[in-house]
Amino acid sequence: MSDVRECDVVVIGAGPGGYPAAIRAAQLGLKTVIVERDAPGGICLNWGCIPTKSLLHTAELIRGGMQSAPHGVRYGEPEVSIADVVAHSRAVSAQLASGVTGLLAGHGAELVNGVARVVDKGEVEVETSPGRTMRLLADHIIVATGAKPRQLDGIDMGDSRVWTYREALIPDRIPDSLVVVGSGAIGSEFASIYQALGSRVTLLEAASAVLPAEEAAVSEVVDAALSSRGIVTAADATIVGVDQSDSESIMVEWETSAGDRQRSGCDAMLLAVGVQANTSGLGLERFDILRGDGSIITDDAGKTGVWGLYAVGDVAGGPCLAHKATAEAIRCVDALAGVRRVPEPGDWKEWIPRCTYTDPEVASIGISAAEARRRGYDVATGKVSMADNGRCLGAGETTGFAEVTIDRDSGRFVGANLVGAGVTELIGMISVAHTAQMTAAEFARSIIPHPTRSEVVHEAVLKALGRPVNSL
């Protein structure tokens, strides 16, 4: 059976791109239906950002107890119940998923559970249950189906000991040993989590450094911190063999750029080698709008080359970040509704904050000083150690630094790199300053509360201006 309904906007996928798009469309008075095949909130809320941060907080609690002696507090060996750790993480995700459902209803967007497929321009077919379909006719169709974990050839993903981030979030036991392949944000965060939980962790990276997307100085700080806790890190490591024949252990073999080969047995292996767009089964092949990697080609407002068809978030290409998806969703809906059609600056993706929640945390935005010089900027940088900040010193969290780069000619911000405890909460300061087109001198006039970690960013700006107060 099938019923046909007309609406103004159909959104496919209720993740951090989809549900804000549906809410914004409803706010603008557009009749909106959003289709989700799983739980509202998408990968980020259910299997990514949120549950991962819950596990990372568990890891922080464990490390905090182990590092409390210098502060006059001593604890015994922690007892970890992985079942309770997982249960708390899943409860947080479930609560927020329920919240998304309530938000959609409260704003007047209708949520339909089912599997959607674009069958023609302005037409979406939704299988709501076996043998039952719904046809939605709309002037605007927004695809926000996110991405899925990328796999490696030659590895049996049916082996319960081979994990993606999804399996790593719901283990039934803590593996004695874990090999993590890929040291981007996902891989490095899980390496931090499982080391704190008690696993012996090996972190492999094919590029030349851990967290290869970050500046070398940032990567070095994180690599040193991970290594100091017993995590074995290996960059320039190419997987050359994975033997899953032994029921007791997976044997992973890798080769370095120098030609050296090493092997490590492990109880579990986590693949964190990136993601790929979720476009399979959507019926988009007929429209000739897909890149070779499966992502959807759009303009800066999310519009494809097909009438009435849009895409936002991971499915439209990187960077694959929840806050990028949300920003794209709002921009897309405002544009299609005629509310705002102002072209975005050509460098807008460079000004999406990039955060990694390892210990120490990493946050960056804009471009590096080296890249700025290559583009012809005359730049000044200010770099301040976390050890120069009283709040960090009192907490015993002195690892890392804040570095800010400004353009001498315009006085505007070019970029920032932060590494240290809590820095993911600080990078927004530079994002707001950039969006407001604030100069570094104007930023420096801001009065920052003392003692707070945010002072380290302010001090870095002062240093870039040549007038530091609390550092040399």
Coordinates of C-alpha atoms in Angstrom, one line a residue:
M1 CA 0.0 0.0 0.0
S2 CA 1.1 3.6 -0.7
D3 CA -0.3 7.0 0.2
V4 CA 0.7 10.3 -1.4
R5 CA 1.3 13.5 0.5
E6 CA 2.3 16.9 -0.5
C7 CA 4.7 19.2 1.5
D8 CA 7.1 22.0 1.0
V9 CA 10.3 20.4 2.3
V10 CA 11.4 16.8 2.7
V11 CA 14.5 16.1 4.7
I12 CA 16.2 12.7 4.5
G13 CA 18.1 11.9 7.7
A14 CA 17.6 13.3 11.2
G15 CA 21.2 13.8 12.3
P16 CA 23.0 17.1 13.1
G17 CA 22.4 18.3 9.5
G18 CA 18.9 16.9 9.0
Y19 CA 17.0 17.8 12.1
P20 CA 18.2 21.5 12.2
A21 CA 17.2 21.8 8.6
A22 CA 13.7 20.5 9.3
I23 CA 13.4 22.8 12.4
R24 CA 14.5 25.8 10.4
A25 CA 12.2 25.0 7.6
A26 CA 9.2 24.7 10.0
Q27 CA 10.2 28.0 11.6
L28 CA 9.9 29.7 8.3
G29 CA 6.4 28.4 7.8
L30 CA 7.3 25.6 5.4
K31 CA 5.3 22.3 5.7
T32 CA 8.1 19.9 6.5
V33 CA 8.5 16.1 6.8
I34 CA 11.8 14.6 8.0
V35 CA 12.5 10.9 7.4
E36 CA 14.8 8.8 9.6
R37 CA 15.4 5.1 9.3
D38 CA 17.0 4.8 12.8
A39 CA 17.0 6.9 16.0
P40 CA 16.8 10.7 15.6
G41 CA 20.1 12.5 16.2
G42 CA 22.1 10.5 13.6
I43 CA 25.6 9.0 14.1
C44 CA 26.8 12.0 16.1
L45 CA 24.3 11.8 18.8
N46 CA 23.8 8.0 18.9
W47 CA 27.2 6.5 17.8
G48 CA 29.7 9.4 17.6
C49 CA 30.2 12.7 19.3
I50 CA 28.0 12.3 22.3
P51 CA 28.5 8.7 23.5
T52 CA 32.2 9.0 22.8
K53 CA 32.5 12.1 25.0
S54 CA 30.7 10.1 27.8
L55 CA 33.4 7.4 27.6
L56 CA 36.1 10.1 27.4
H57 CA 34.7 11.6 30.7
T58 CA 35.0 8.1 32.3
A59 CA 38.6 8.1 31.1
E60 CA 39.1 11.5 32.7
L61 CA 37.7 10.3 36.0
I62 CA 40.1 7.4 36.0
R63 CA 43.2 9.5 35.1
G64 CA 42.1 12.2 37.6
G65 CA 42.2 9.7 40.4
M66 CA 45.6 8.4 39.4
Q67 CA 47.0 12.0 39.1
S68 CA 45.6 13.4 42.3
A69 CA 48.5 12.6 44.7
P70 CA 50.4 15.9 44.1
H71 CA 47.2 17.6 45.2
G72 CA 47.1 15.8 48.5
V73 CA 44.5 13.2 47.6
R74 CA 45.1 9.5 47.2
Y75 CA 42.8 6.9 45.8
G76 CA 43.1 3.1 45.5
E77 CA 43.1 1.2 42.2
P78 CA 39.9 2.1 40.3
E79 CA 37.3 -0.6 39.7
V80 CA 35.7 -0.2 36.2
S81 CA 32.4 -1.8 35.3
I82 CA 32.4 -1.7 31.5
A83 CA 28.7 -2.6 31.6
D84 CA 27.9 0.5 33.7
V85 CA 30.2 2.6 31.6
V86 CA 28.3 1.6 28.4
A87 CA 24.9 1.8 30.1
H88 CA 25.5 5.5 31.1
S89 CA 26.8 6.3 27.6
R90 CA 23.7 4.7 25.9
A91 CA 21.4 6.4 28.4
V92 CA 22.8 9.8 27.5
S93 CA 22.3 9.1 23.8
A94 CA 18.8 7.9 24.3
Q95 CA 17.8 11.0 26.3
L96 CA 19.1 13.3 23.6
A97 CA 17.5 11.3 20.8
S98 CA 14.2 11.7 22.6
G99 CA 15.0 15.4 22.9
V100 CA 15.4 15.7 19.2
T101 CA 12.0 14.0 18.6
G102 CA 10.5 16.5 21.0
L103 CA 12.2 19.5 19.3
L104 CA 10.9 18.4 15.9
A105 CA 7.4 18.1 17.2
G106 CA 7.6 21.3 19.1
H107 CA 8.6 23.2 16.0
G108 CA 6.0 21.6 13.8
A109 CA 8.2 19.3 11.7
E110 CA 6.7 15.9 11.1
L111 CA 9.1 12.9 11.8
V112 CA 8.5 9.8 9.8
N113 CA 10.4 6.6 10.5
G114 CA 11.3 4.7 7.4
V115 CA 13.8 4.2 4.5
A116 CA 13.7 7.0 1.9
R117 CA 14.6 6.9 -1.7
V118 CA 14.5 9.8 -4.2
V119 CA 12.5 8.4 -7.2
D120 CA 12.3 11.6 -9.2
K121 CA 12.7 15.3 -9.0
G122 CA 10.5 16.5 -6.2
E123 CA 9.4 13.0 -5.2
V124 CA 10.6 10.7 -2.4
E125 CA 9.4 7.2 -1.7
V126 CA 9.5 6.0 2.0
E127 CA 9.2 2.4 3.0
T128 CA 7.6 2.8 6.4
S129 CA 7.1 -0.9 7.0
P130 CA 7.4 -4.1 4.9
G131 CA 5.0 -3.8 2.0
R132 CA 3.9 -0.2 3.0
T133 CA 5.2 2.9 1.3
M134 CA 4.6 6.6 1.4
R135 CA 5.2 9.0 -1.5
L136 CA 6.2 12.6 -0.5
L137 CA 5.9 15.3 -3.1
A138 CA 7.9 18.5 -2.4
D139 CA 9.6 21.4 -4.1
H140 CA 12.6 20.9 -1.9
I141 CA 14.4 17.7 -0.9
I142 CA 17.4 17.9 1.4
V143 CA 19.6 14.9 1.7
A144 CA 21.4 14.7 5.1
T145 CA 22.2 11.1 5.5
G146 CA 25.7 11.5 6.9
A147 CA 28.5 9.0 6.5
K148 CA 29.6 5.5 7.5
P149 CA 33.0 4.0 8.6
R150 CA 35.4 3.3 5.8
Q151 CA 36.7 -0.3 5.7
L152 CA 40.1 -1.7 4.6
D153 CA 40.4 -4.4 2.0
G154 CA 41.4 -7.8 3.2
I155 CA 40.0 -7.5 6.7
D156 CA 37.0 -9.6 7.7
M157 CA 34.5 -7.1 9.2
G158 CA 32.3 -10.0 10.3
D159 CA 34.9 -10.9 12.9
S160 CA 33.5 -9.6 16.3
R161 CA 37.1 -8.7 17.3
V162 CA 37.3 -6.1 14.4
W163 CA 35.6 -2.9 15.5
T164 CA 34.5 0.4 14.0
Y165 CA 33.5 3.3 16.3
R166 CA 30.1 1.7 16.8
E167 CA 31.4 -1.6 18.3
A168 CA 34.0 0.3 20.3
L169 CA 31.2 2.2 22.1
I170 CA 29.4 -1.0 23.3
P171 CA 32.1 -3.6 24.3
D172 CA 31.1 -6.4 26.5
R173 CA 34.6 -6.5 27.9
I174 CA 37.7 -4.4 28.0
P175 CA 40.3 -6.0 25.7
D176 CA 43.7 -6.7 27.2
S177 CA 45.2 -5.3 24.0
L178 CA 43.9 -3.1 21.2
V179 CA 45.4 -2.0 17.9
V180 CA 43.9 1.2 16.6
V181 CA 44.4 1.8 12.9
G182 CA 44.2 5.5 12.1
S183 CA 45.2 8.4 14.4
G184 CA 42.7 11.0 13.4
A185 CA 40.2 12.3 15.9
I186 CA 38.3 9.1 16.2
G187 CA 41.3 6.8 16.5
S188 CA 43.2 9.0 18.9
E189 CA 40.2 9.5 21.1
F190 CA 39.5 5.8 21.4
A191 CA 43.2 5.1 22.1
S192 CA 42.9 7.5 25.0
I193 CA 39.7 5.9 26.3
Y194 CA 40.9 2.3 26.2
Q195 CA 44.3 3.1 27.7
A196 CA 42.5 4.6 30.6
L197 CA 40.2 1.6 30.9
G198 CA 43.3 -0.7 31.1
S199 CA 44.0 -1.9 27.6
R200 CA 47.5 -2.0 26.1
V201 CA 47.0 0.2 23.1
T202 CA 49.0 0.4 19.8
L203 CA 48.0 3.4 17.6
L204 CA 49.0 3.1 13.9
E205 CA 49.0 6.0 11.4
A206 CA 49.9 5.8 7.7
A207 CA 50.8 9.5 7.6
S208 CA 53.9 11.0 9.1
A209 CA 52.5 12.0 12.4
V210 CA 49.7 11.3 14.9
L211 CA 46.8 13.6 14.3
P212 CA 48.2 14.3 10.8
A213 CA 45.7 17.1 10.0
E214 CA 47.1 19.2 12.8
E215 CA 50.3 21.3 13.0
A216 CA 53.5 19.4 13.7
A217 CA 54.0 21.1 17.1
V218 CA 50.4 20.1 18.2
S219 CA 50.9 16.5 17.0
E220 CA 54.2 16.3 18.9
V221 CA 52.5 17.3 22.2
V222 CA 49.7 14.8 21.8
D223 CA 52.1 12.0 20.7
A224 CA 54.3 12.6 23.7
A225 CA 51.3 12.6 26.1
L226 CA 49.9 9.4 24.7
S227 CA 53.3 7.7 24.8
S228 CA 53.9 8.8 28.4
R229 CA 50.8 6.8 29.3
G230 CA 52.1 3.7 27.6
I231 CA 50.3 3.9 24.3
V232 CA 52.6 2.7 21.5
T233 CA 52.3 5.1 18.6
A234 CA 53.7 4.4 15.1
A235 CA 53.5 6.9 12.3
D236 CA 54.4 6.2 8.7
A237 CA 52.9 2.7 9.3
T238 CA 51.3 0.9 6.4
I239 CA 49.3 -2.2 7.2
V240 CA 50.7 -5.1 5.2
G241 CA 48.9 -8.0 6.8
V242 CA 46.1 -8.9 9.2
D243 CA 45.9 -12.6 10.3
Q244 CA 42.5 -13.4 11.8
S245 CA 42.9 -17.2 11.7
D246 CA 43.8 -17.5 15.4
S247 CA 40.7 -17.5 17.6
E248 CA 42.6 -16.1 20.5
S249 CA 44.4 -13.2 18.9
I250 CA 44.5 -11.0 15.7
M251 CA 48.0 -10.5 14.4
V252 CA 48.6 -7.1 12.8
E253 CA 51.7 -6.5 10.7
W254 CA 52.8 -3.1 9.5
E255 CA 55.7 -1.6 7.6
T256 CA 57.4 1.8 8.1
S257 CA 58.6 4.2 5.4
A258 CA 62.1 2.9 6.2
G259 CA 61.1 -0.6 5.3
D260 CA 61.0 -1.9 8.8
R261 CA 58.3 -4.5 9.6
Q262 CA 56.7 -5.0 13.0
R263 CA 53.9 -7.2 14.3
S264 CA 51.5 -7.0 17.2
G265 CA 48.9 -9.4 18.5
C266 CA 45.7 -8.0 19.9
D267 CA 42.4 -9.0 21.4
A268 CA 40.6 -6.3 19.3
M269 CA 41.3 -4.2 16.3
L270 CA 39.7 -0.8 15.8
L271 CA 39.5 0.6 12.3
A272 CA 39.4 4.4 12.3
V273 CA 40.5 5.2 8.7
G274 CA 37.9 7.8 7.8
V275 CA 34.3 7.7 6.7
Q276 CA 32.4 7.6 3.4
A277 CA 29.2 9.3 2.4
N278 CA 25.9 7.4 2.9
T279 CA 24.4 7.7 -0.6
S280 CA 23.9 4.0 -1.4
G281 CA 20.2 3.1 -1.9
L282 CA 19.1 6.7 -2.2
G283 CA 18.5 6.5 -5.9
L284 CA 20.8 9.4 -6.6
E285 CA 22.9 7.7 -9.3
R286 CA 20.5 8.8 -12.1
F287 CA 21.1 12.4 -11.4
D288 CA 24.9 12.5 -12.0
I289 CA 25.6 14.5 -8.9
L290 CA 28.0 12.1 -7.1
R291 CA 31.7 12.5 -6.7
G292 CA 34.0 9.4 -7.1
D293 CA 33.9 8.9 -3.3
G294 CA 30.1 8.8 -3.3
S295 CA 29.6 12.3 -1.7
I296 CA 27.1 14.8 -3.3
I297 CA 28.3 17.8 -5.3
T298 CA 26.7 21.0 -4.1
D299 CA 27.3 24.8 -4.0
D300 CA 27.9 26.6 -0.8
A301 CA 24.2 26.8 -0.1
G302 CA 23.8 23.0 -0.4
K303 CA 22.1 23.1 -3.8
T304 CA 22.9 20.4 -6.3
G305 CA 22.7 20.6 -10.1
V306 CA 19.2 19.0 -10.0
W307 CA 16.1 21.1 -9.5
G308 CA 14.9 21.1 -5.9
L309 CA 17.6 18.7 -4.6
Y310 CA 20.0 19.7 -1.9
A311 CA 22.6 18.1 0.4
V312 CA 24.2 19.1 3.7
G313 CA 26.6 17.6 6.2
D314 CA 29.0 14.6 5.7
V315 CA 27.1 13.3 2.7
A316 CA 28.1 16.5 0.9
G317 CA 31.8 16.1 1.7
G318 CA 34.2 17.1 4.4
P319 CA 35.1 18.3 6.8
C320 CA 32.9 15.7 8.5
L321 CA 31.9 17.6 11.6
A322 CA 28.5 17.9 13.3
H323 CA 28.7 21.6 13.7
K324 CA 29.6 22.0 10.0
A325 CA 26.5 20.0 9.1
T326 CA 24.3 22.2 11.3
A327 CA 25.7 25.4 9.8
E328 CA 25.2 24.1 6.3
A329 CA 21.6 23.0 7.1
I330 CA 20.6 26.5 8.4
R331 CA 22.3 28.2 5.4
C332 CA 20.7 25.8 2.9
V333 CA 17.1 26.3 4.3
D334 CA 17.5 30.1 4.5
A335 CA 18.7 30.2 0.9
L336 CA 15.9 28.0 -0.5
A337 CA 13.3 30.0 1.4
G338 CA 14.8 33.2 0.1
V339 CA 15.7 34.5 3.6
R340 CA 19.4 34.8 2.9
R341 CA 21.3 34.3 -0.3
V342 CA 24.6 36.0 0.5
P343 CA 27.5 33.9 -0.9
E344 CA 29.8 32.5 1.7
P345 CA 33.5 33.6 1.7
G346 CA 35.7 31.3 -0.3
D347 CA 37.6 30.3 2.9
W348 CA 34.6 29.5 5.0
K349 CA 35.5 25.9 5.5
E350 CA 38.8 26.9 7.0
W351 CA 37.0 28.7 9.7
I352 CA 35.1 25.7 10.9
P353 CA 36.6 24.9 14.4
R354 CA 38.3 21.5 14.5
C355 CA 38.4 19.7 17.8
T356 CA 39.8 16.5 19.1
Y357 CA 39.0 15.3 22.6
T358 CA 42.2 13.4 23.5
D359 CA 44.1 14.2 26.7
P360 CA 45.4 16.8 26.1
E361 CA 42.6 18.2 23.9
V362 CA 43.3 19.8 20.5
A363 CA 41.4 22.7 18.9
S364 CA 42.3 24.6 15.7
I365 CA 40.8 27.1 13.3
G366 CA 41.8 29.0 10.2
I367 CA 45.2 28.3 8.6
S368 CA 48.7 27.9 9.9
A369 CA 51.3 30.6 9.9
A370 CA 53.3 28.7 7.3
E371 CA 50.3 28.5 5.0
A372 CA 49.5 32.1 5.5
R373 CA 53.0 33.1 4.5
R374 CA 52.7 30.9 1.4
R375 CA 49.6 32.9 0.5
G376 CA 51.5 36.2 0.8
Y377 CA 50.3 37.3 4.3
D378 CA 52.8 39.2 6.5
V379 CA 51.9 37.4 9.8
A380 CA 52.8 37.6 13.5
T381 CA 52.3 34.8 15.9
G382 CA 51.8 34.6 19.6
K383 CA 52.5 31.4 21.4
V384 CA 51.9 30.9 25.1
S385 CA 52.5 27.8 27.2
M386 CA 49.7 26.5 29.4
A387 CA 52.2 26.5 32.2
D388 CA 52.0 30.4 32.1
N389 CA 48.3 30.2 33.0
G390 CA 47.5 30.3 36.7
R391 CA 44.3 28.2 36.4
C392 CA 46.1 25.5 34.4
L393 CA 49.1 25.6 36.9
G394 CA 46.8 25.2 39.9
A395 CA 45.0 22.2 38.2
G396 CA 48.3 20.6 37.3
E397 CA 47.3 20.7 33.7
T398 CA 50.3 22.5 32.2
T399 CA 50.8 20.4 29.0
G400 CA 50.3 22.3 25.8
F401 CA 50.1 25.8 24.4
A402 CA 47.9 28.4 22.7
E403 CA 49.2 29.9 19.4
V404 CA 47.4 32.7 17.5
T405 CA 48.4 34.0 14.1
I406 CA 47.3 37.5 12.9
D407 CA 47.8 39.4 9.6
R408 CA 49.9 42.5 10.3
D409 CA 48.4 44.5 7.5
S410 CA 44.7 44.1 8.4
G411 CA 45.2 43.2 12.1
R412 CA 42.7 40.3 11.5
F413 CA 43.0 36.7 12.7
V414 CA 44.5 34.2 10.3
G415 CA 44.3 31.1 12.5
A416 CA 44.8 29.5 15.9
N417 CA 46.1 26.2 17.3
L418 CA 45.4 25.2 20.9
V419 CA 46.5 22.0 22.7
G420 CA 45.9 21.4 26.4
A421 CA 43.2 20.6 28.9
G422 CA 39.8 22.2 28.1
V423 CA 41.0 23.9 24.9
T424 CA 37.9 22.7 22.9
E425 CA 35.9 25.1 25.0
L426 CA 38.2 28.0 24.1
I427 CA 38.5 27.9 20.3
G428 CA 35.0 29.5 20.0
M429 CA 36.6 32.8 21.1
I430 CA 38.6 33.0 17.9
S431 CA 35.6 31.8 15.8
V432 CA 33.4 34.6 17.1
A433 CA 36.2 37.2 16.7
H434 CA 36.6 36.1 13.0
T435 CA 32.9 36.1 12.3
A436 CA 32.6 39.6 13.9
Q437 CA 35.5 40.8 11.7
M438 CA 37.3 41.8 14.9
T439 CA 40.9 42.8 14.8
A440 CA 43.4 41.4 17.2
A441 CA 43.7 44.8 18.8
E442 CA 40.0 45.0 19.4
F443 CA 40.0 41.5 20.8
A444 CA 42.8 42.5 23.2
R445 CA 40.6 45.2 24.7
S446 CA 38.2 42.5 25.9
I447 CA 38.3 42.0 29.6
I448 CA 38.8 38.3 30.3
P449 CA 37.9 36.9 33.8
H450 CA 40.7 35.8 36.1
P451 CA 41.7 33.1 36.8
T452 CA 40.4 31.2 33.8
R453 CA 41.9 29.1 31.0
S454 CA 40.6 31.6 28.5
E455 CA 43.3 34.0 29.6
V456 CA 45.8 31.9 27.7
V457 CA 44.1 32.8 24.4
H458 CA 44.0 36.5 25.3
E459 CA 47.7 36.4 26.3
A460 CA 48.6 34.7 23.0
V461 CA 46.8 37.6 21.1
L462 CA 48.7 40.1 23.2
K463 CA 51.9 38.3 22.4
A464 CA 51.2 38.4 18.6
L465 CA 50.7 42.1 19.0
G466 CA 54.1 42.4 20.7
R467 CA 52.8 43.3 24.1
P468 CA 52.5 40.2 26.3
V469 CA 51.8 40.7 30.1
N470 CA 52.0 37.3 31.7
S471 CA 54.6 35.6 29.4
L472 CA 57.9 36.4 27.8

